[in-house]
Amino acid sequence: MLFRSAVQAQVVAPLGQQGAELIAESAHWASAFSALSHTWRRSPNAVGGPFAEIRGVATIGNFLASLVSDAEEELLTAQPQYRRGVKQLDAGVGTRDIAALKRGVKMRTLYQHAARRGADTRKYVAAVTAAGAEVRTLDEFFNRLIVVDRRIAIIPGHEGPDTALVINDRSMVSYLVDMFERHWERARPFTSSESSLMRDIAAEQRAMTIRMLLEGRADPAGAKRLGVSPRTYAAYVADLKNEFEVETRFQLGYEMGKRGISGRDDDHPTSSSS
């Protein structure tokens, strides 16, 4: 018994104390490296200067996640509909964004009107707006944009969806923020489900379809501008043919021209002229 007590006093207790000290030291270093990483990411040199390109979906996703986790004041995001739709709204994205909102970060997100039809998008919007975010939709196409604290912006790279350009230049970021604000002022809140608002949105989509037709846009280009599938876009065109009581696109263009229809805000559905 005395031998066991002696061993515990001379061996076990010191090892336990040393283990506790190592745990405390590792926690200290983890905190230090976290602060260092945070400072490094905020530095323009972190991504190779005022402009830098990053490649790979996983790399871009990890970079965005680190930026959002470091956001202190504001997140601005513009997410157009394209191909498979808006960004992947998985649980991780929602959790990350809500965590930023709970830290006091202001968040504004802009979608196209077509995003209102997506169940996943509506669920995500309901969650983030409940946490304090603002979400609006717009009739026109716009490019993807993310701005963090008005100091760094991320836009698509010119080589496709697997590349992104990171911008640290203050003048360029300010210019992109101004573009976002102009779109934001024209957009409509996503939080309302009033029938009058939905009628306004439907009218804006109709007007955009008319503009695409009058400009001679091919169906894929017109669908992309509206953020819808080619099949949905074709249905919009078919609705216009029925509305103007014509059978071909040529007849549709002629009829709209005869009535002075331009696809602008002051256009309204009209019955056939006598």
PDB file of N, CA, C and O in Angstrom, residues 22 27 29 32 36 74 152 235 246:
ATOM      1  N   LEU A  22       0.412  20.293 -21.029  1.00  0.00           N
ATOM      2  CA  LEU A  22       0.467  20.138 -22.483  1.00  0.00           C
ATOM      3  C   LEU A  22      -0.869  20.489 -23.128  1.00  0.00           C
ATOM      4  O   LEU A  22      -0.918  21.111 -24.192  1.00  0.00           O
ATOM      5  N   ALA A  27      -3.948  24.341 -26.342  1.00  0.00           N
ATOM      6  CA  ALA A  27      -5.075  25.263 -26.499  1.00  0.00           C
ATOM      7  C   ALA A  27      -4.578  26.674 -26.786  1.00  0.00           C
ATOM      8  O   ALA A  27      -5.150  27.405 -27.598  1.00  0.00           O
ATOM      9  N   TRP A  29      -1.707  27.497 -28.266  1.00  0.00           N
ATOM     10  CA  TRP A  29      -1.202  27.559 -29.626  1.00  0.00           C
ATOM     11  C   TRP A  29      -2.337  27.522 -30.652  1.00  0.00           C
ATOM     12  O   TRP A  29      -2.266  28.187 -31.693  1.00  0.00           O
ATOM     13  N   ALA A  32      -3.643  30.947 -30.801  1.00  0.00           N
ATOM     14  CA  ALA A  32      -2.691  31.835 -31.470  1.00  0.00           C
ATOM     15  C   ALA A  32      -2.721  31.637 -32.977  1.00  0.00           C
ATOM     16  O   ALA A  32      -2.719  32.600 -33.759  1.00  0.00           O
ATOM     17  N   LEU A  36      -3.757  34.211 -35.942  1.00  0.00           N
ATOM     18  CA  LEU A  36      -2.823  34.467 -37.023  1.00  0.00           C
ATOM     19  C   LEU A  36      -3.470  34.190 -38.375  1.00  0.00           C
ATOM     20  O   LEU A  36      -3.307  34.960 -39.334  1.00  0.00           O
ATOM     21  N   GLU A  74     -20.711  42.794 -42.582  1.00  0.00           N
ATOM     22  CA  GLU A  74     -21.716  42.724 -43.637  1.00  0.00           C
ATOM     23  C   GLU A  74     -21.367  41.665 -44.677  1.00  0.00           C
ATOM     24  O   GLU A  74     -20.206  41.473 -45.028  1.00  0.00           O
ATOM     25  N   ILE A 152     -13.423  42.748 -49.466  1.00  0.00           N
ATOM     26  CA  ILE A 152     -13.004  41.691 -50.379  1.00  0.00           C
ATOM     27  C   ILE A 152     -14.223  41.179 -51.135  1.00  0.00           C
ATOM     28  O   ILE A 152     -15.308  41.046 -50.563  1.00  0.00           O
ATOM     29  N   ALA A 235     -42.515  27.819 -72.481  1.00  0.00           N
ATOM     30  CA  ALA A 235     -43.891  27.955 -72.004  1.00  0.00           C
ATOM     31  C   ALA A 235     -44.277  29.426 -71.896  1.00  0.00           C
ATOM     32  O   ALA A 235     -45.426  29.801 -72.197  1.00  0.00           O
ATOM     33  N   VAL A 246     -51.802  34.498 -81.748  1.00  0.00           N
ATOM     34  CA  VAL A 246     -51.011  34.236 -82.945  1.00  0.00           C
ATOM     35  C   VAL A 246     -50.457  32.816 -82.851  1.00  0.00           C
ATOM     36  O   VAL A 246     -50.523  32.172 -81.803  1.00  0.00           O
TER      37      VAL A 246
END
